[in-house]
PDB file of C-alpha atoms and ligand atoms in Angstrom:
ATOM      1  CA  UNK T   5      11.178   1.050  15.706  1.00  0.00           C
ATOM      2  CA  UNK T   6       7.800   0.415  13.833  1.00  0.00           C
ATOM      3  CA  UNK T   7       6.639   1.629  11.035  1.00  0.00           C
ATOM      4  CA  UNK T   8       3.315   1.963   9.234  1.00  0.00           C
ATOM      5  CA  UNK T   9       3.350   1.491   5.206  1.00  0.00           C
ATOM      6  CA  UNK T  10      -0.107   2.658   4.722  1.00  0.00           C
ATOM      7  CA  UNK T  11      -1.955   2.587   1.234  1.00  0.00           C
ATOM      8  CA  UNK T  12      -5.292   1.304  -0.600  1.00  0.00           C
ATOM      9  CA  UNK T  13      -3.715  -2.056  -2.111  1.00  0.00           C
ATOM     10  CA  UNK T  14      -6.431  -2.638  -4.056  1.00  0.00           C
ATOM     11  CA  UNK T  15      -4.689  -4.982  -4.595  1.00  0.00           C
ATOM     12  CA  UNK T  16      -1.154  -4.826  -3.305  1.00  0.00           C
ATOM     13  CA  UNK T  17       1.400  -5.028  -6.697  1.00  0.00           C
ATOM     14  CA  UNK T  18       4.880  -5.688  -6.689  1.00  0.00           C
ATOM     15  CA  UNK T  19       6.219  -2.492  -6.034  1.00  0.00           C
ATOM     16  CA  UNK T  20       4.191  -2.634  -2.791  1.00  0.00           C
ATOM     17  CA  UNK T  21       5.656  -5.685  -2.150  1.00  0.00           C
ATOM     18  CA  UNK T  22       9.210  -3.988  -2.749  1.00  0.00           C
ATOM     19  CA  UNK T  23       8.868  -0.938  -0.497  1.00  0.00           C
ATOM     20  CA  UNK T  24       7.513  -3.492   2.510  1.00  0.00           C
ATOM     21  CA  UNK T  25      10.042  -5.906   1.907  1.00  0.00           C
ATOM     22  CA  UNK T  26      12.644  -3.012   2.300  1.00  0.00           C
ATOM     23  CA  UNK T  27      11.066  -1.794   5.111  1.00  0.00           C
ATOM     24  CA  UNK T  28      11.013  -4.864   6.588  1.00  0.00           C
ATOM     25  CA  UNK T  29      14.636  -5.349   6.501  1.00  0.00           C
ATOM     26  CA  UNK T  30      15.154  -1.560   8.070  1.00  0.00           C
ATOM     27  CA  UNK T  31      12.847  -1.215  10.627  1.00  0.00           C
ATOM     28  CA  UNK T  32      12.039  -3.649  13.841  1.00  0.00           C
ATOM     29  CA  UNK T  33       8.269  -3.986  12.518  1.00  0.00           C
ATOM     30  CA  UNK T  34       6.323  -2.957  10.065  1.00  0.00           C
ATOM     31  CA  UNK T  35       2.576  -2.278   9.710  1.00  0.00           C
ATOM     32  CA  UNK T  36       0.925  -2.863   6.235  1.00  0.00           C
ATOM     33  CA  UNK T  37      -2.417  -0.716   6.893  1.00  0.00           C
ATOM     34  CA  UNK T  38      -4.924  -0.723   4.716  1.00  0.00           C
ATOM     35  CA  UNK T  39      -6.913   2.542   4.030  1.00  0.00           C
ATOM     36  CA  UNK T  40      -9.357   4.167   2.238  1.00  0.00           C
ATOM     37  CA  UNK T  41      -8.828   6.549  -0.391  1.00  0.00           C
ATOM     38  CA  UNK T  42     -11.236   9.140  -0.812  1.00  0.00           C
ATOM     39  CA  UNK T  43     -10.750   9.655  -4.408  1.00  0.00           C
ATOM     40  CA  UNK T  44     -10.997   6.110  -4.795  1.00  0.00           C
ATOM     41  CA  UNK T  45     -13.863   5.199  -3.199  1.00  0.00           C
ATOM     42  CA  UNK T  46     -16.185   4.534  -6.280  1.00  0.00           C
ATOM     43  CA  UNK T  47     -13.393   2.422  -8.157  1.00  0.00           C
ATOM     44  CA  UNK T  48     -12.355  -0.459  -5.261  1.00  0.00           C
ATOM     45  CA  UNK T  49     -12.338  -3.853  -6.493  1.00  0.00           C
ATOM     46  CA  UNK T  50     -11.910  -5.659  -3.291  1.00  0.00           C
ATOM     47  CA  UNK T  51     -13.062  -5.878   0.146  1.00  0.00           C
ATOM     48  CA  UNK T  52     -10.728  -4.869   3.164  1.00  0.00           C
ATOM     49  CA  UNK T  53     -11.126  -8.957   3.539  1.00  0.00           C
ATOM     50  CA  UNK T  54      -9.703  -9.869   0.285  1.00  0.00           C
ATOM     51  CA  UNK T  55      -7.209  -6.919   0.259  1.00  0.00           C
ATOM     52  CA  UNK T  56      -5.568  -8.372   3.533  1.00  0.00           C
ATOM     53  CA  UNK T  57      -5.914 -11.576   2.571  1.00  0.00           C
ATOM     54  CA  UNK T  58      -3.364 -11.035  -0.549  1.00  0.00           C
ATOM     55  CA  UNK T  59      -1.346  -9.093   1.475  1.00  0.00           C
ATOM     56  CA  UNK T  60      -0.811 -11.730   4.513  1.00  0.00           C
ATOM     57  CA  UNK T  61       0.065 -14.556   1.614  1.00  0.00           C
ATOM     58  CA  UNK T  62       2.148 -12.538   0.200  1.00  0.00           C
ATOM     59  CA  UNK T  63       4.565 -11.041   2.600  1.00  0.00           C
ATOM     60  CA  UNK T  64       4.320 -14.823   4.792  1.00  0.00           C
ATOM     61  CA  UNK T  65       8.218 -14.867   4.781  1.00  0.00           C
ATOM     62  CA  UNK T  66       8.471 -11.545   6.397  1.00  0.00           C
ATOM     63  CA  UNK T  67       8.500 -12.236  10.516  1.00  0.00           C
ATOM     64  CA  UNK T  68       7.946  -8.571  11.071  1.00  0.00           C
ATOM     65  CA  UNK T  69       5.251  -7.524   9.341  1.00  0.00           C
ATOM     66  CA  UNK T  70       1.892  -7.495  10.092  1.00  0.00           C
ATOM     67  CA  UNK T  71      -1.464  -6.155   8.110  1.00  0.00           C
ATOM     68  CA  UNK T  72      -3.990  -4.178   9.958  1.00  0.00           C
ATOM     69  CA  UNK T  73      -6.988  -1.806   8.524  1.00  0.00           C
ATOM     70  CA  UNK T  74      -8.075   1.100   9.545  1.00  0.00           C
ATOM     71  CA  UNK T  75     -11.639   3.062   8.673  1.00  0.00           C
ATOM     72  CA  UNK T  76     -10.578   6.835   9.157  1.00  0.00           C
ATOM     73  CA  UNK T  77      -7.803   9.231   9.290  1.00  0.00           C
ATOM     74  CA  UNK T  78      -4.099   7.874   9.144  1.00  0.00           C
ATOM     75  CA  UNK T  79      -2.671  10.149  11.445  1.00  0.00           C
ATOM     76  CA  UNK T  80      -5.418   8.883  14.150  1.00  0.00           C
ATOM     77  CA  UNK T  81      -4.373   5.414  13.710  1.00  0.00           C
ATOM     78  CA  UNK T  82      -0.645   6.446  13.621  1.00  0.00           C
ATOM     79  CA  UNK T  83      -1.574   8.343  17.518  1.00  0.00           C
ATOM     80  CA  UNK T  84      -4.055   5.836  18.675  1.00  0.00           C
ATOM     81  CA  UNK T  85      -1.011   3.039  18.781  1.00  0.00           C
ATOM     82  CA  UNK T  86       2.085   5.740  19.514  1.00  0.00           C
ATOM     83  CA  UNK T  87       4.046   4.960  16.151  1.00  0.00           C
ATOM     84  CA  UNK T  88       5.715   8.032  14.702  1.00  0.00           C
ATOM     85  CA  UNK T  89       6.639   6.898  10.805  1.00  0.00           C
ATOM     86  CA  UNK T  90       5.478   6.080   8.295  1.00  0.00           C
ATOM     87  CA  UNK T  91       7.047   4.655   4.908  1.00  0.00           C
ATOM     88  CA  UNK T  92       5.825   5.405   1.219  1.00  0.00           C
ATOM     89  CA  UNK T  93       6.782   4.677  -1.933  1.00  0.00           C
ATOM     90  CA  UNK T  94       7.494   7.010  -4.300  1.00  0.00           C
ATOM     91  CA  UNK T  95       7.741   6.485  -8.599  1.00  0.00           C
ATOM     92  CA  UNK T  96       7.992   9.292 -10.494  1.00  0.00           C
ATOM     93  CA  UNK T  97       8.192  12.840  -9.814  1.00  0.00           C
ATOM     94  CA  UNK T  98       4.301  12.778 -10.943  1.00  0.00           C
ATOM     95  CA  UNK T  99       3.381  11.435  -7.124  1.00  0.00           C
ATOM     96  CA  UNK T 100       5.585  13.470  -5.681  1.00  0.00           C
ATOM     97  CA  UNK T 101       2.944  16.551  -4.855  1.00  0.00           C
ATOM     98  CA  UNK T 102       0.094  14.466  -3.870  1.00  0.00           C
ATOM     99  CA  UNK T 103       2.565  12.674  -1.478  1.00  0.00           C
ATOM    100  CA  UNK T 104       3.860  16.114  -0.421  1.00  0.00           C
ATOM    101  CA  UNK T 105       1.017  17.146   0.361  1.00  0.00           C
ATOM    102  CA  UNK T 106      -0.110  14.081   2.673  1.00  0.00           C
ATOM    103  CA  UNK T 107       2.981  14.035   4.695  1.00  0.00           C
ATOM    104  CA  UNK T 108       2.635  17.930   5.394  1.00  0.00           C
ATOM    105  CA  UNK T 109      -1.165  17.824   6.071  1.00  0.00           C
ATOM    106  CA  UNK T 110      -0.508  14.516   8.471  1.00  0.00           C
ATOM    107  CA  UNK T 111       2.320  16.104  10.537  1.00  0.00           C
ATOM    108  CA  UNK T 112      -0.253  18.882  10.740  1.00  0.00           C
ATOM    109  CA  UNK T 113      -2.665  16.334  11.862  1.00  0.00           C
ATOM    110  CA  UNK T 114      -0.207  14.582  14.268  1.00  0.00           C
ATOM    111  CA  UNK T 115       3.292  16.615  14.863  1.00  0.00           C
ATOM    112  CA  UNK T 116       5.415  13.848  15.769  1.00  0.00           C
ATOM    113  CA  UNK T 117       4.460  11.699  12.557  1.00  0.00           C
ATOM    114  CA  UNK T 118       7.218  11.363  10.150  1.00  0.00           C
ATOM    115  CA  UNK T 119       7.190  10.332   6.002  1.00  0.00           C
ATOM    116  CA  UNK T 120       9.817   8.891   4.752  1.00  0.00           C
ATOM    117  CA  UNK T 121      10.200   8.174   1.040  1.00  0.00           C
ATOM    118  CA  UNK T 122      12.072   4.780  -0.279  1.00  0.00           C
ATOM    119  CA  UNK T 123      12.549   4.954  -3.980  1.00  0.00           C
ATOM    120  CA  UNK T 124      10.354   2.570  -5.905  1.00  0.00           C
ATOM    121  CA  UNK T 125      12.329   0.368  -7.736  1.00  0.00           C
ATOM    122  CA  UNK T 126      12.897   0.928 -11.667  1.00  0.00           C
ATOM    123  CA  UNK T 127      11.179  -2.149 -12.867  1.00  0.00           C
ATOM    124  CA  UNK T 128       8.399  -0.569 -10.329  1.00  0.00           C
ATOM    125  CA  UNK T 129       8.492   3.056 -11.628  1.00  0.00           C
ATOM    126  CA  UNK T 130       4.877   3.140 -14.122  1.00  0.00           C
ATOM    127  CA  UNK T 131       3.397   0.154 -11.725  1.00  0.00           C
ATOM    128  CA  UNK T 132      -0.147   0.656  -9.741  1.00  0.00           C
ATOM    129  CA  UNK T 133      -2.927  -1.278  -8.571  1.00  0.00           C
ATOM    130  CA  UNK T 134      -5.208   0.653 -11.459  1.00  0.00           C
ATOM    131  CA  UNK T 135      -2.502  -0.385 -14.010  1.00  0.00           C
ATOM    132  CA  UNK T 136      -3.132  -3.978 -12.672  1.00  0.00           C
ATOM    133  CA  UNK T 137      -6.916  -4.103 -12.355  1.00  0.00           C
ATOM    134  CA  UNK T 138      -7.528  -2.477 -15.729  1.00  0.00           C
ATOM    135  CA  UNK T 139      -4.552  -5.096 -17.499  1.00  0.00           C
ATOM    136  CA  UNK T 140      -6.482  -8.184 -15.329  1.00  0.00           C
ATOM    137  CA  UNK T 141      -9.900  -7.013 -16.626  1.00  0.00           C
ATOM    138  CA  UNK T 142      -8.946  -6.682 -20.312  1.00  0.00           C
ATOM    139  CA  UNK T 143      -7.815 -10.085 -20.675  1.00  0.00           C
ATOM    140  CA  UNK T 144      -3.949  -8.966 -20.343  1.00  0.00           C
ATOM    141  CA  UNK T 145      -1.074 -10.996 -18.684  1.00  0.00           C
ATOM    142  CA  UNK T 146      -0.378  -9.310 -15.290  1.00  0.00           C
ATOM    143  CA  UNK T 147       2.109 -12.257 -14.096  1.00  0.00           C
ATOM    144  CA  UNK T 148       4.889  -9.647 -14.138  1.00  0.00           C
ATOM    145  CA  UNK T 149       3.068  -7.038 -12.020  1.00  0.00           C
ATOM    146  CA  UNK T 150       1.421  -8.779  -8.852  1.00  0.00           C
ATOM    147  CA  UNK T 151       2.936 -11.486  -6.176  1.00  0.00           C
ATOM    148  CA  UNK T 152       2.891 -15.337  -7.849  1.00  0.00           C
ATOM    149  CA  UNK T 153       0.638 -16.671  -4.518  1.00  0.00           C
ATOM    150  CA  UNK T 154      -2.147 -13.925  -5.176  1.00  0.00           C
ATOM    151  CA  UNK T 155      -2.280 -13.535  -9.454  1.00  0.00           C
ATOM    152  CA  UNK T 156      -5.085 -16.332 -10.099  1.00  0.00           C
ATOM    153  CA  UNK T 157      -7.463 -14.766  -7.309  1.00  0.00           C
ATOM    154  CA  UNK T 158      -6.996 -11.360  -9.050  1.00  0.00           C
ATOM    155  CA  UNK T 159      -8.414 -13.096 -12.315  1.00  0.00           C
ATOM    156  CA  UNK T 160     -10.443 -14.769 -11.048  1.00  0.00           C
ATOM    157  CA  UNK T 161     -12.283 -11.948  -9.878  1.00  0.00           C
ATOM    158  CA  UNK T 162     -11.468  -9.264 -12.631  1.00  0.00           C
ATOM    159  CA  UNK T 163     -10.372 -11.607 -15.199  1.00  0.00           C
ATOM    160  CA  UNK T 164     -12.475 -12.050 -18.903  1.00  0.00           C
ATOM    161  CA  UNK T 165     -14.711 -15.371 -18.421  1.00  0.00           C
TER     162      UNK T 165
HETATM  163  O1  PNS A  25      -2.273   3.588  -2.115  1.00  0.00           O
HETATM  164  P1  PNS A  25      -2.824   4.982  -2.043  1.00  0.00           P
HETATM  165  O2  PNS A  25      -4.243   5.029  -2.568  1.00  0.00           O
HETATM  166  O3  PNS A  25      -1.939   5.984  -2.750  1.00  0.00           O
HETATM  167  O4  PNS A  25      -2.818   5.375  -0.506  1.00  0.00           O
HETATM  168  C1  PNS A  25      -3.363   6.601  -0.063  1.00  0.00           C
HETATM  169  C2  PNS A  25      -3.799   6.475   1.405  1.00  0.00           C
HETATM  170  C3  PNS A  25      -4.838   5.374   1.531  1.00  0.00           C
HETATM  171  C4  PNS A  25      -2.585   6.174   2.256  1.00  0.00           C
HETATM  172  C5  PNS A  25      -4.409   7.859   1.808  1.00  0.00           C
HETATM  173  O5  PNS A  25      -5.486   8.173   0.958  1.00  0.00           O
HETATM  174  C6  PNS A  25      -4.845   7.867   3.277  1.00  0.00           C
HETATM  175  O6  PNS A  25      -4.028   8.062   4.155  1.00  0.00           O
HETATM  176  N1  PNS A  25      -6.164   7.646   3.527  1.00  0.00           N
HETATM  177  C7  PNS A  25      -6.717   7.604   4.852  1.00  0.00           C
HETATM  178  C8  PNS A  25      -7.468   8.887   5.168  1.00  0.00           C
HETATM  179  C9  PNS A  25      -6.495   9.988   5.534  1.00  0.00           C
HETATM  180  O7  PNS A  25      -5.763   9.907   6.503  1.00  0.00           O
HETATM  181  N2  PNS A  25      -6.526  11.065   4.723  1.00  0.00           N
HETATM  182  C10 PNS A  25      -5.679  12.207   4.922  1.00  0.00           C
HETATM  183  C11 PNS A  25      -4.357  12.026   4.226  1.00  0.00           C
HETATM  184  S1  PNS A  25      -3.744  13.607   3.873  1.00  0.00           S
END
């Protein structure tokens, strides 16, 4: 079966790397897709370019996964290319309505499509991309937050001078 793990990633963390790494080993294939989020739009710190970039160097062990992006709704992608599930993270109960409410409106969208939750890990629980970019920018260590292969490209873009 495949599987889409879809998100922002701006960029991915290690708690995205978690969930797709357990995905990986559930599922036949996995699909990292990279989206847009609407209520993110003004604070992106990365291209669609460099977002896949990190996230192809960083899950390069995994044989079945594979990063696409996608400029519209979810659900369309999820019809366009017949896969029925899709695989989130969840941390604390504080995503839980947002997510609730995404899985509900994209069955509504597309009726076969499927959520299913893993459970973030618990060194992952108060981890997010936000967390990450506003650490990186303010001159803070964030060696035990994103993937070893992508950290220096993060400073180097967000990073103090
Ligand atoms: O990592 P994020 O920002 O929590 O991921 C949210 C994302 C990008 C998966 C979500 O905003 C999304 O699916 N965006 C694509 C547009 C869409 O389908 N919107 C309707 C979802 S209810």
């Amino acid at each position: 079966m495949t599987v889409i793990c879809p998100g922002s990633f701006d960029p991915i963390t290690n708690g995205h790397l978690d969930v797709i790494k357990r995905a990986s080993e559930m599922f036949d294939r996995v699909i990292v897709l990279i989206l847009q989020n609407q209520q993110k739009i003004d604070k992106n710190a990365f291209s669609y370019q460099e977002r896949m970039d990190f996230i192809n160097r960083s899950t390069k062990d995994m044989d079945n996964v594979v990063v696409d992006c996608y400029d519209g709704l979810l659900a369309h992608y999820a019809k366009m290319n017949n896969i029925n599930t899709i695989v989130k993270g969840l941390r604390a109960v504080s995503d839980f309505e947002n997510e609730f409410q995404q899985a509900v409106t994209n069955k509504d969208l597309y009726p076969k499509l499927e959520t299913i939750f893993i459970a973030a890990d618990k060194q992952n629980l108060f981890l997010s991309s936000s967390m990450v970019k506003q650490i990186a920018s303010l001159g803070g260590d964030i060696s035990d937050f994103v993937p070893k292969c992508i950290k220096e490209d993060i400073l180097n873009k967000l990073g103090r001078k």
